[in-house]
Short mmCIF file of N, CA, C and O and ligand atoms in Angstrom, two decimals:
data_model
loop_
_atom_site.label_atom_id
_atom_site.label_comp_id
_atom_site.label_asym_id
_atom_site.label_seq_id
_atom_site.Cartn_x
_atom_site.Cartn_y
_atom_site.Cartn_z
N MET A 12 0.84 -1.20 0.00
CA MET A 12 0.00 0.00 0.00
C MET A 12 0.88 1.26 0.00
O MET A 12 1.80 1.37 0.79
N SER A 13 0.59 2.19 -0.90
CA SER A 13 1.36 3.43 -0.95
C SER A 13 0.88 4.38 0.14
O SER A 13 -0.22 4.27 0.63
N ASN A 14 1.72 5.31 0.52
CA ASN A 14 1.33 6.26 1.55
C ASN A 14 1.33 7.70 1.03
O ASN A 14 1.35 8.63 1.79
N ARG A 15 1.30 7.82 -0.31
CA ARG A 15 1.27 9.18 -0.88
C ARG A 15 0.13 9.37 -1.86
O ARG A 15 -0.23 8.43 -2.58
N THR A 16 -0.42 10.58 -1.87
CA THR A 16 -1.39 10.94 -2.90
C THR A 16 -1.04 12.31 -3.45
O THR A 16 -0.16 13.00 -2.93
N PHE A 17 -1.71 12.68 -4.54
CA PHE A 17 -1.48 13.97 -5.17
C PHE A 17 -2.79 14.75 -5.17
O PHE A 17 -3.86 14.19 -5.43
N THR A 18 -2.71 16.05 -4.89
CA THR A 18 -3.92 16.88 -4.89
C THR A 18 -3.70 18.21 -5.58
O THR A 18 -2.55 18.67 -5.70
N MET A 19 -4.79 18.80 -6.03
CA MET A 19 -4.77 20.19 -6.50
C MET A 19 -5.99 20.90 -5.92
O MET A 19 -7.11 20.37 -6.04
N ILE A 20 -5.77 22.05 -5.30
CA ILE A 20 -6.89 22.94 -4.99
C ILE A 20 -7.20 23.65 -6.30
O ILE A 20 -6.34 24.31 -6.89
N LYS A 21 -8.41 23.43 -6.82
CA LYS A 21 -8.75 23.87 -8.18
C LYS A 21 -9.03 25.39 -8.22
O LYS A 21 -9.24 26.01 -7.18
N PRO A 22 -9.05 25.97 -9.45
CA PRO A 22 -9.18 27.43 -9.58
C PRO A 22 -10.41 28.03 -8.89
O PRO A 22 -10.34 29.16 -8.39
N ASP A 23 -11.53 27.30 -8.84
CA ASP A 23 -12.73 27.86 -8.20
C ASP A 23 -12.50 28.08 -6.71
O ASP A 23 -12.79 29.15 -6.17
N ALA A 24 -11.95 27.09 -6.04
CA ALA A 24 -11.72 27.18 -4.59
C ALA A 24 -10.64 28.21 -4.29
O ALA A 24 -10.74 28.97 -3.32
N PHE A 25 -9.61 28.26 -5.16
CA PHE A 25 -8.55 29.25 -4.97
C PHE A 25 -9.13 30.67 -5.08
O PHE A 25 -8.88 31.52 -4.23
N ARG A 26 -9.93 30.89 -6.14
CA ARG A 26 -10.52 32.22 -6.39
C ARG A 26 -11.39 32.69 -5.24
O ARG A 26 -11.43 33.85 -4.90
N LYS A 27 -12.10 31.73 -4.63
CA LYS A 27 -13.01 32.10 -3.53
C LYS A 27 -12.29 32.25 -2.20
O LYS A 27 -12.92 32.49 -1.18
N GLY A 28 -10.98 32.01 -2.20
CA GLY A 28 -10.21 32.19 -0.97
C GLY A 28 -10.30 31.03 0.01
O GLY A 28 -10.09 31.20 1.21
N HIS A 29 -10.61 29.82 -0.50
CA HIS A 29 -10.77 28.67 0.39
C HIS A 29 -9.48 27.85 0.58
O HIS A 29 -9.51 26.84 1.29
N SER A 30 -8.38 28.26 -0.05
CA SER A 30 -7.17 27.43 0.02
C SER A 30 -6.72 27.17 1.46
O SER A 30 -6.38 26.04 1.82
N GLY A 31 -6.70 28.21 2.28
CA GLY A 31 -6.24 28.06 3.66
C GLY A 31 -7.11 27.10 4.44
O GLY A 31 -6.61 26.21 5.15
N ALA A 32 -8.42 27.25 4.32
CA ALA A 32 -9.35 26.39 5.06
C ALA A 32 -9.22 24.94 4.59
O ALA A 32 -9.29 23.99 5.40
N ILE A 33 -9.03 24.73 3.30
CA ILE A 33 -8.90 23.38 2.76
C ILE A 33 -7.60 22.74 3.24
O ILE A 33 -7.59 21.59 3.70
N LEU A 34 -6.51 23.50 3.18
CA LEU A 34 -5.22 22.96 3.66
C LEU A 34 -5.29 22.63 5.15
O LEU A 34 -4.75 21.61 5.60
N ASP A 35 -5.97 23.45 5.91
CA ASP A 35 -6.14 23.21 7.35
C ASP A 35 -6.85 21.86 7.57
O ASP A 35 -6.43 21.05 8.42
N GLN A 36 -7.88 21.58 6.80
CA GLN A 36 -8.61 20.31 6.97
C GLN A 36 -7.74 19.12 6.56
O GLN A 36 -7.82 18.05 7.16
N ILE A 37 -6.93 19.31 5.52
CA ILE A 37 -6.04 18.23 5.07
C ILE A 37 -5.01 17.92 6.16
O ILE A 37 -4.76 16.74 6.48
N LEU A 38 -4.44 18.96 6.74
CA LEU A 38 -3.44 18.75 7.81
C LEU A 38 -4.09 18.12 9.04
O LEU A 38 -3.53 17.21 9.65
N LYS A 39 -5.29 18.59 9.39
CA LYS A 39 -5.99 18.04 10.56
C LYS A 39 -6.38 16.58 10.34
O LYS A 39 -6.58 15.82 11.29
N ALA A 40 -6.51 16.17 9.07
CA ALA A 40 -6.82 14.76 8.77
C ALA A 40 -5.57 13.89 8.86
O ALA A 40 -5.63 12.68 8.65
N GLY A 41 -4.42 14.51 9.15
CA GLY A 41 -3.21 13.72 9.39
C GLY A 41 -2.23 13.65 8.25
O GLY A 41 -1.24 12.91 8.33
N TYR A 42 -2.46 14.41 7.18
CA TYR A 42 -1.53 14.39 6.03
C TYR A 42 -0.33 15.31 6.29
O TYR A 42 -0.49 16.40 6.83
N GLN A 43 0.83 14.86 5.85
CA GLN A 43 2.03 15.69 5.83
C GLN A 43 2.29 16.14 4.40
O GLN A 43 2.11 15.36 3.47
N ILE A 44 2.73 17.38 4.24
CA ILE A 44 3.01 17.93 2.92
C ILE A 44 4.43 17.53 2.49
O ILE A 44 5.39 17.80 3.21
N LYS A 45 4.53 16.86 1.35
CA LYS A 45 5.83 16.39 0.84
C LYS A 45 6.28 17.19 -0.37
O LYS A 45 7.44 17.09 -0.81
N ALA A 46 5.36 17.97 -0.95
CA ALA A 46 5.67 18.89 -2.05
C ALA A 46 4.49 19.84 -2.12
O ALA A 46 3.36 19.44 -1.84
N MET A 47 4.77 21.11 -2.48
CA MET A 47 3.65 22.06 -2.64
C MET A 47 4.07 23.24 -3.48
O MET A 47 5.18 23.76 -3.33
N LYS A 48 3.18 23.67 -4.39
CA LYS A 48 3.41 24.94 -5.10
C LYS A 48 2.11 25.51 -5.65
O LYS A 48 1.15 24.78 -5.90
N MET A 49 2.16 26.84 -5.81
CA MET A 49 1.05 27.55 -6.46
C MET A 49 1.47 27.74 -7.91
O MET A 49 2.61 28.11 -8.18
N MET A 50 0.57 27.47 -8.85
CA MET A 50 0.91 27.60 -10.26
C MET A 50 -0.37 27.80 -11.08
O MET A 50 -1.47 27.51 -10.61
N LYS A 51 -0.20 28.30 -12.32
CA LYS A 51 -1.34 28.38 -13.23
C LYS A 51 -1.03 27.45 -14.39
O LYS A 51 -0.02 27.61 -15.06
N LEU A 52 -1.88 26.46 -14.59
CA LEU A 52 -1.67 25.49 -15.67
C LEU A 52 -1.99 26.14 -17.01
O LEU A 52 -2.97 26.87 -17.12
N SER A 53 -1.19 25.83 -18.02
CA SER A 53 -1.57 26.19 -19.38
C SER A 53 -2.68 25.23 -19.81
O SER A 53 -2.85 24.16 -19.21
N ALA A 54 -3.43 25.60 -20.86
CA ALA A 54 -4.47 24.70 -21.36
C ALA A 54 -3.82 23.38 -21.80
O ALA A 54 -4.38 22.30 -21.59
N GLU A 55 -2.64 23.47 -22.36
CA GLU A 55 -1.93 22.26 -22.82
C GLU A 55 -1.61 21.33 -21.65
O GLU A 55 -1.84 20.12 -21.72
N LYS A 56 -1.09 21.91 -20.58
CA LYS A 56 -0.71 21.11 -19.41
C LYS A 56 -1.96 20.51 -18.73
O LYS A 56 -1.96 19.35 -18.32
N ALA A 57 -3.03 21.32 -18.63
CA ALA A 57 -4.29 20.82 -18.03
C ALA A 57 -4.86 19.69 -18.88
O ALA A 57 -5.35 18.68 -18.36
N GLY A 58 -4.79 19.86 -20.20
CA GLY A 58 -5.29 18.84 -21.12
C GLY A 58 -4.54 17.54 -21.01
O GLY A 58 -5.11 16.45 -21.06
N GLU A 59 -3.24 17.66 -20.81
CA GLU A 59 -2.38 16.48 -20.66
C GLU A 59 -2.70 15.77 -19.33
O GLU A 59 -2.77 14.54 -19.27
N PHE A 60 -2.89 16.56 -18.28
CA PHE A 60 -3.17 15.98 -16.96
C PHE A 60 -4.46 15.17 -17.01
O PHE A 60 -4.54 14.09 -16.43
N TYR A 61 -5.48 15.69 -17.69
CA TYR A 61 -6.79 15.03 -17.74
C TYR A 61 -7.00 14.28 -19.07
O TYR A 61 -8.13 14.08 -19.47
N ALA A 62 -5.91 13.88 -19.71
CA ALA A 62 -5.99 13.22 -21.03
C ALA A 62 -6.89 11.98 -21.03
O ALA A 62 -7.50 11.66 -22.06
N VAL A 63 -7.00 11.32 -19.89
CA VAL A 63 -7.84 10.13 -19.79
C VAL A 63 -9.31 10.46 -20.11
O VAL A 63 -10.08 9.59 -20.51
N HIS A 64 -9.69 11.74 -19.96
CA HIS A 64 -11.08 12.16 -20.21
C HIS A 64 -11.27 12.79 -21.60
O HIS A 64 -12.31 13.38 -21.87
N LYS A 65 -10.26 12.65 -22.46
CA LYS A 65 -10.25 13.32 -23.77
C LYS A 65 -11.52 13.13 -24.59
O LYS A 65 -11.97 14.04 -25.28
N GLU A 66 -12.09 11.94 -24.52
CA GLU A 66 -13.27 11.64 -25.34
C GLU A 66 -14.58 12.03 -24.66
O GLU A 66 -15.65 11.90 -25.27
N ARG A 67 -14.53 12.47 -23.42
CA ARG A 67 -15.76 12.80 -22.70
C ARG A 67 -16.29 14.16 -23.15
O ARG A 67 -15.51 15.05 -23.52
N PRO A 68 -17.62 14.35 -23.10
CA PRO A 68 -18.20 15.62 -23.60
C PRO A 68 -17.77 16.85 -22.79
O PRO A 68 -17.78 17.96 -23.32
N PHE A 69 -17.34 16.65 -21.54
CA PHE A 69 -16.99 17.79 -20.70
C PHE A 69 -15.50 18.14 -20.76
O PHE A 69 -15.04 19.05 -20.06
N TYR A 70 -14.73 17.44 -21.61
CA TYR A 70 -13.27 17.62 -21.63
C TYR A 70 -12.84 19.08 -21.91
O TYR A 70 -12.00 19.62 -21.20
N GLY A 71 -13.46 19.70 -22.91
CA GLY A 71 -13.11 21.08 -23.28
C GLY A 71 -13.33 22.03 -22.11
O GLY A 71 -12.47 22.87 -21.80
N GLU A 72 -14.49 21.89 -21.49
CA GLU A 72 -14.86 22.71 -20.33
C GLU A 72 -13.87 22.49 -19.18
O GLU A 72 -13.46 23.43 -18.51
N LEU A 73 -13.52 21.23 -18.97
CA LEU A 73 -12.62 20.84 -17.88
C LEU A 73 -11.24 21.49 -18.07
O LEU A 73 -10.68 22.06 -17.14
N VAL A 74 -10.74 21.43 -19.29
CA VAL A 74 -9.42 22.01 -19.61
C VAL A 74 -9.46 23.53 -19.44
O VAL A 74 -8.55 24.12 -18.85
N GLU A 75 -10.53 24.14 -19.92
CA GLU A 75 -10.67 25.60 -19.81
C GLU A 75 -10.73 26.01 -18.34
O GLU A 75 -10.05 26.95 -17.91
N PHE A 76 -11.52 25.27 -17.56
CA PHE A 76 -11.66 25.59 -16.13
C PHE A 76 -10.34 25.40 -15.39
O PHE A 76 -9.91 26.28 -14.64
N MET A 77 -9.67 24.29 -15.64
CA MET A 77 -8.45 23.99 -14.88
C MET A 77 -7.29 24.94 -15.23
O MET A 77 -6.33 25.03 -14.47
N SER A 78 -7.41 25.62 -16.37
CA SER A 78 -6.36 26.57 -16.74
C SER A 78 -6.85 28.02 -16.56
O SER A 78 -6.21 28.96 -17.04
N SER A 79 -7.94 28.21 -15.83
CA SER A 79 -8.56 29.54 -15.72
C SER A 79 -7.96 30.41 -14.62
O SER A 79 -8.31 31.58 -14.50
N GLY A 80 -7.11 29.84 -13.78
CA GLY A 80 -6.53 30.63 -12.70
C GLY A 80 -5.59 29.78 -11.87
O GLY A 80 -5.42 28.59 -12.16
N PRO A 81 -4.99 30.39 -10.84
CA PRO A 81 -4.02 29.63 -10.03
C PRO A 81 -4.64 28.42 -9.34
O PRO A 81 -5.83 28.40 -9.02
N ILE A 82 -3.78 27.42 -9.15
CA ILE A 82 -4.12 26.25 -8.35
C ILE A 82 -3.02 26.07 -7.30
O ILE A 82 -1.96 26.68 -7.41
N VAL A 83 -3.30 25.25 -6.31
CA VAL A 83 -2.26 24.83 -5.37
C VAL A 83 -2.12 23.32 -5.54
O VAL A 83 -3.08 22.58 -5.33
N ALA A 84 -0.94 22.88 -5.97
CA ALA A 84 -0.66 21.44 -6.16
C ALA A 84 0.16 20.95 -5.00
O ALA A 84 1.00 21.68 -4.47
N ALA A 85 -0.09 19.70 -4.58
CA ALA A 85 0.67 19.15 -3.45
C ALA A 85 0.75 17.63 -3.51
O ALA A 85 -0.14 16.97 -4.04
N ILE A 86 1.83 17.11 -2.96
CA ILE A 86 1.96 15.67 -2.68
C ILE A 86 1.82 15.52 -1.18
O ILE A 86 2.45 16.25 -0.40
N LEU A 87 0.96 14.59 -0.78
CA LEU A 87 0.61 14.41 0.64
C LEU A 87 0.91 13.00 1.09
O LEU A 87 0.73 12.04 0.33
N GLU A 88 1.33 12.87 2.34
CA GLU A 88 1.69 11.55 2.87
C GLU A 88 0.92 11.22 4.15
O GLU A 88 0.78 12.06 5.04
N LYS A 89 0.45 9.99 4.19
CA LYS A 89 -0.26 9.44 5.35
C LYS A 89 -0.51 7.97 5.04
O LYS A 89 -0.53 7.59 3.88
N ASP A 90 -0.72 7.14 6.06
CA ASP A 90 -1.11 5.75 5.79
C ASP A 90 -2.38 5.75 4.94
O ASP A 90 -3.27 6.55 5.19
N ASN A 91 -2.47 4.82 4.01
CA ASN A 91 -3.68 4.66 3.19
C ASN A 91 -4.10 5.99 2.53
O ASN A 91 -5.28 6.34 2.48
N ALA A 92 -3.09 6.73 2.06
CA ALA A 92 -3.29 8.12 1.61
C ALA A 92 -4.37 8.28 0.53
O ALA A 92 -5.23 9.15 0.65
N VAL A 93 -4.30 7.46 -0.52
CA VAL A 93 -5.19 7.66 -1.67
C VAL A 93 -6.65 7.46 -1.28
O VAL A 93 -7.50 8.32 -1.52
N GLU A 94 -6.93 6.34 -0.67
CA GLU A 94 -8.32 5.99 -0.33
C GLU A 94 -8.89 6.97 0.71
O GLU A 94 -10.02 7.45 0.57
N ASP A 95 -8.12 7.25 1.74
CA ASP A 95 -8.61 8.15 2.78
C ASP A 95 -8.83 9.56 2.24
O ASP A 95 -9.75 10.26 2.67
N PHE A 96 -7.99 9.96 1.27
CA PHE A 96 -8.15 11.32 0.72
C PHE A 96 -9.41 11.43 -0.12
O PHE A 96 -10.10 12.45 -0.10
N ARG A 97 -9.72 10.36 -0.86
CA ARG A 97 -10.98 10.37 -1.64
C ARG A 97 -12.19 10.49 -0.71
O ARG A 97 -13.18 11.13 -1.04
N LYS A 98 -12.09 9.87 0.46
CA LYS A 98 -13.18 10.00 1.45
C LYS A 98 -13.24 11.43 1.99
O LYS A 98 -14.32 11.97 2.19
N LEU A 99 -12.07 12.01 2.24
CA LEU A 99 -12.01 13.37 2.78
C LEU A 99 -12.59 14.40 1.80
O LEU A 99 -13.26 15.35 2.22
N ILE A 100 -12.35 14.21 0.50
CA ILE A 100 -12.85 15.20 -0.47
C ILE A 100 -14.30 14.94 -0.88
O ILE A 100 -15.01 15.87 -1.20
N GLY A 101 -14.77 13.71 -0.84
CA GLY A 101 -16.15 13.41 -1.16
C GLY A 101 -16.38 13.16 -2.64
O GLY A 101 -15.47 13.25 -3.45
N ALA A 102 -17.63 12.88 -2.99
CA ALA A 102 -17.99 12.50 -4.36
C ALA A 102 -17.69 13.62 -5.37
O ALA A 102 -17.71 14.80 -5.01
N THR A 103 -17.44 13.21 -6.62
CA THR A 103 -17.14 14.16 -7.71
C THR A 103 -18.20 15.26 -7.80
O THR A 103 -17.88 16.43 -7.96
N ASP A 104 -19.47 14.86 -7.69
CA ASP A 104 -20.59 15.80 -7.72
C ASP A 104 -20.88 16.25 -6.28
O ASP A 104 -21.31 15.44 -5.46
N PRO A 105 -20.64 17.51 -5.95
CA PRO A 105 -20.81 17.96 -4.55
C PRO A 105 -22.22 17.73 -4.02
O PRO A 105 -22.40 17.56 -2.81
N ALA A 106 -23.20 17.69 -4.92
CA ALA A 106 -24.58 17.42 -4.48
C ALA A 106 -24.70 16.02 -3.90
O ALA A 106 -25.59 15.74 -3.09
N LYS A 107 -23.80 15.13 -4.32
CA LYS A 107 -23.83 13.74 -3.84
C LYS A 107 -22.77 13.49 -2.76
O LYS A 107 -22.66 12.38 -2.24
N ALA A 108 -21.99 14.51 -2.44
CA ALA A 108 -20.91 14.34 -1.45
C ALA A 108 -21.46 14.34 -0.04
O ALA A 108 -22.44 15.02 0.26
N GLU A 109 -20.83 13.54 0.81
CA GLU A 109 -21.28 13.46 2.20
C GLU A 109 -21.00 14.75 2.96
O GLU A 109 -20.04 15.46 2.66
N GLU A 110 -21.84 14.99 3.95
CA GLU A 110 -21.70 16.13 4.85
C GLU A 110 -20.29 16.15 5.45
O GLU A 110 -19.77 15.10 5.84
N GLY A 111 -19.67 17.32 5.52
CA GLY A 111 -18.35 17.43 6.14
C GLY A 111 -17.20 17.23 5.17
O GLY A 111 -16.06 17.56 5.49
N THR A 112 -17.46 16.67 3.99
CA THR A 112 -16.38 16.49 3.02
C THR A 112 -16.00 17.85 2.41
O THR A 112 -16.79 18.81 2.45
N ILE A 113 -14.79 17.91 1.85
CA ILE A 113 -14.30 19.18 1.30
C ILE A 113 -15.17 19.65 0.13
O ILE A 113 -15.52 20.82 0.02
N ARG A 114 -15.56 18.72 -0.74
CA ARG A 114 -16.41 19.13 -1.87
C ARG A 114 -17.79 19.58 -1.40
O ARG A 114 -18.37 20.52 -1.96
N LYS A 115 -18.33 18.91 -0.39
CA LYS A 115 -19.64 19.34 0.14
C LYS A 115 -19.56 20.77 0.65
O LYS A 115 -20.46 21.58 0.43
N GLN A 116 -18.45 21.10 1.31
CA GLN A 116 -18.31 22.43 1.91
C GLN A 116 -17.96 23.51 0.89
O GLN A 116 -18.42 24.64 1.01
N PHE A 117 -17.11 23.17 -0.09
CA PHE A 117 -16.51 24.22 -0.90
C PHE A 117 -16.81 24.17 -2.40
O PHE A 117 -16.45 25.10 -3.12
N ALA A 118 -17.42 23.09 -2.89
CA ALA A 118 -17.64 22.97 -4.34
C ALA A 118 -19.05 23.39 -4.73
O ALA A 118 -20.00 23.18 -3.98
N ALA A 119 -19.15 23.98 -5.93
CA ALA A 119 -20.44 24.48 -6.40
C ALA A 119 -21.12 23.53 -7.37
O ALA A 119 -22.34 23.50 -7.47
N SER A 120 -20.35 22.76 -8.12
CA SER A 120 -20.93 21.91 -9.16
C SER A 120 -19.97 20.77 -9.51
O SER A 120 -18.82 20.79 -9.08
N VAL A 121 -20.44 19.82 -10.31
CA VAL A 121 -19.60 18.70 -10.72
C VAL A 121 -18.41 19.18 -11.56
O VAL A 121 -17.32 18.62 -11.50
N GLY A 122 -18.62 20.24 -12.32
CA GLY A 122 -17.55 20.78 -13.16
C GLY A 122 -16.53 21.58 -12.35
O GLY A 122 -15.33 21.49 -12.60
N GLU A 123 -17.02 22.33 -11.38
CA GLU A 123 -16.14 23.17 -10.56
C GLU A 123 -16.21 22.65 -9.13
O GLU A 123 -16.98 23.14 -8.31
N ASN A 124 -15.38 21.64 -8.88
CA ASN A 124 -15.57 20.88 -7.64
C ASN A 124 -14.39 20.98 -6.65
O ASN A 124 -14.12 20.06 -5.90
N ALA A 125 -13.75 22.13 -6.67
CA ALA A 125 -12.85 22.59 -5.59
C ALA A 125 -11.51 21.88 -5.45
O ALA A 125 -10.51 22.52 -5.12
N ILE A 126 -11.48 20.56 -5.67
CA ILE A 126 -10.24 19.84 -5.33
C ILE A 126 -10.12 18.55 -6.14
O ILE A 126 -11.12 17.94 -6.50
N HIS A 127 -8.89 18.19 -6.40
CA HIS A 127 -8.57 16.92 -7.06
C HIS A 127 -7.91 15.98 -6.07
O HIS A 127 -7.15 16.42 -5.21
N GLY A 128 -8.18 14.68 -6.21
CA GLY A 128 -7.45 13.67 -5.46
C GLY A 128 -7.18 12.48 -6.35
O GLY A 128 -8.07 12.03 -7.08
N SER A 129 -5.96 11.96 -6.34
CA SER A 129 -5.62 10.80 -7.18
C SER A 129 -6.54 9.62 -6.86
O SER A 129 -6.98 9.45 -5.73
N ASP A 130 -6.80 8.79 -7.89
CA ASP A 130 -7.74 7.68 -7.70
C ASP A 130 -7.05 6.33 -7.52
O ASP A 130 -7.72 5.30 -7.37
N SER A 131 -5.71 6.29 -7.56
CA SER A 131 -4.99 5.02 -7.32
C SER A 131 -3.55 5.36 -6.94
O SER A 131 -3.08 6.47 -7.21
N ASP A 132 -2.87 4.39 -6.35
CA ASP A 132 -1.46 4.58 -5.99
C ASP A 132 -0.62 4.87 -7.24
O ASP A 132 0.26 5.73 -7.23
N ALA A 133 -0.91 4.13 -8.31
CA ALA A 133 -0.15 4.31 -9.55
C ALA A 133 -0.34 5.72 -10.10
O ALA A 133 0.63 6.39 -10.48
N ASN A 134 -1.58 6.19 -10.12
CA ASN A 134 -1.84 7.54 -10.64
C ASN A 134 -1.27 8.62 -9.71
O ASN A 134 -0.85 9.68 -10.19
N ALA A 135 -1.26 8.38 -8.42
CA ALA A 135 -0.67 9.34 -7.47
C ALA A 135 0.79 9.59 -7.83
O ALA A 135 1.26 10.73 -7.85
N LEU A 136 1.49 8.54 -8.15
CA LEU A 136 2.90 8.64 -8.50
C LEU A 136 3.09 9.37 -9.84
O LEU A 136 3.93 10.27 -9.97
N ILE A 137 2.28 8.98 -10.82
CA ILE A 137 2.34 9.61 -12.15
C ILE A 137 2.03 11.10 -12.05
O ILE A 137 2.74 11.96 -12.58
N GLU A 138 0.94 11.44 -11.34
CA GLU A 138 0.50 12.83 -11.25
C GLU A 138 1.49 13.68 -10.44
O GLU A 138 1.77 14.83 -10.81
N GLY A 139 2.01 13.13 -9.36
CA GLY A 139 3.00 13.85 -8.55
C GLY A 139 4.23 14.19 -9.37
O GLY A 139 4.75 15.31 -9.31
N SER A 140 4.69 13.24 -10.16
CA SER A 140 5.89 13.46 -10.98
C SER A 140 5.60 14.34 -12.19
O SER A 140 6.51 14.97 -12.74
N PHE A 141 4.33 14.38 -12.60
CA PHE A 141 3.93 15.27 -13.69
C PHE A 141 4.04 16.74 -13.27
O PHE A 141 4.43 17.59 -14.05
N MET A 142 3.72 17.03 -12.02
CA MET A 142 3.70 18.42 -11.52
C MET A 142 4.97 18.83 -10.79
O MET A 142 5.26 20.02 -10.69
N PHE A 143 5.72 17.87 -10.21
CA PHE A 143 6.89 18.22 -9.41
C PHE A 143 8.13 17.50 -9.91
O PHE A 143 8.08 16.30 -10.18
N SER A 144 9.24 18.23 -9.95
CA SER A 144 10.52 17.59 -10.24
C SER A 144 10.99 16.85 -8.99
O SER A 144 10.46 17.07 -7.90
N GLY A 145 11.99 16.02 -9.14
CA GLY A 145 12.56 15.30 -8.00
C GLY A 145 13.06 16.26 -6.94
O GLY A 145 12.93 16.01 -5.74
N LEU A 146 13.61 17.40 -7.37
CA LEU A 146 14.14 18.40 -6.43
C LEU A 146 13.06 19.06 -5.59
O LEU A 146 13.34 19.65 -4.56
N GLU A 147 11.81 18.96 -6.04
CA GLU A 147 10.69 19.61 -5.34
C GLU A 147 9.94 18.66 -4.42
O GLU A 147 8.97 19.05 -3.80
N GLN A 148 10.33 17.38 -4.41
CA GLN A 148 9.64 16.38 -3.59
C GLN A 148 10.53 15.98 -2.42
O GLN A 148 11.71 15.74 -2.61
N PHE A 149 9.90 15.91 -1.23
CA PHE A 149 10.69 15.66 -0.02
C PHE A 149 10.26 14.40 0.71
O PHE A 149 9.26 13.81 0.39
P1 LIG B 9 -10.63 14.54 -9.99
O1 LIG B 9 -9.92 13.61 -10.94
O2 LIG B 9 -10.57 16.00 -10.42
O3 LIG B 9 -10.18 14.36 -8.57
P2 LIG B 9 -12.83 12.74 -9.82
O4 LIG B 9 -11.78 11.69 -9.80
O5 LIG B 9 -13.76 12.80 -8.65
O6 LIG B 9 -12.18 14.18 -9.97
P3 LIG B 9 -13.20 12.20 -12.61
O7 LIG B 9 -14.18 11.22 -13.12
O8 LIG B 9 -11.75 11.85 -12.62
O9 LIG B 9 -13.68 12.63 -11.15
O10 LIG B 9 -13.42 13.53 -13.43
C1 LIG B 9 -12.39 14.52 -13.49
C2 LIG B 9 -13.03 15.89 -13.41
O11 LIG B 9 -13.80 16.11 -14.58
C3 LIG B 9 -14.01 16.07 -12.26
O12 LIG B 9 -13.39 16.42 -11.04
C4 LIG B 9 -14.85 17.21 -12.78
O13 LIG B 9 -14.20 18.46 -12.57
C5 LIG B 9 -14.93 16.91 -14.26
N1 LIG B 9 -16.15 16.14 -14.55
C6 LIG B 9 -16.37 14.84 -14.33
N2 LIG B 9 -17.62 14.48 -14.70
C7 LIG B 9 -18.17 15.61 -15.18
C8 LIG B 9 -19.45 15.91 -15.74
N3 LIG B 9 -20.40 14.99 -15.88
N4 LIG B 9 -19.67 17.19 -16.13
C9 LIG B 9 -18.73 18.15 -16.01
N5 LIG B 9 -17.50 17.91 -15.50
C10 LIG B 9 -17.25 16.68 -15.09
MG1 LIG B 10 -10.23 11.56 -11.20
#
């Protein structure tokens, strides 16, 4: 079992000033920060990150949204990191997310849903290395 996951505070949550509150909840859930930076993705970089969704009808919207403003990207460490983080952020659609989850509290819609969390150990590694060089990971 891996102990790392990758996250991004998405442009909607950043714009609304929720980054601090979201990071506070992540730390209180027991995660340690192993890499972190604020950045604005180009449409090309956002498209590459979400390439798995290329054929989906919402892909264009997703790329436009993810490159619309600053994000906070991070690699996080804790036992059972990936699975527990998906529980902490809640369902993709905030209307279906459980009470107390980050998406329930901070997301407005399925398209603009405040935060990303890797869906497997393998993807956590791929996504972390996609956003951070070796020198930026601790
Ligand atoms: P993420 O990968 O961002 O953590 P997720 O794993 O919960 O989200 P995915 O199925 O990987 O959900 O979808 C990636 C992103 O694409 C979602 O977070 C959302 O922003 C967008 N998305 C997914 N489904 C839809 C939809 N039906 N309409 C609009 N946008 C969608
Ligand atoms: Mg996903």
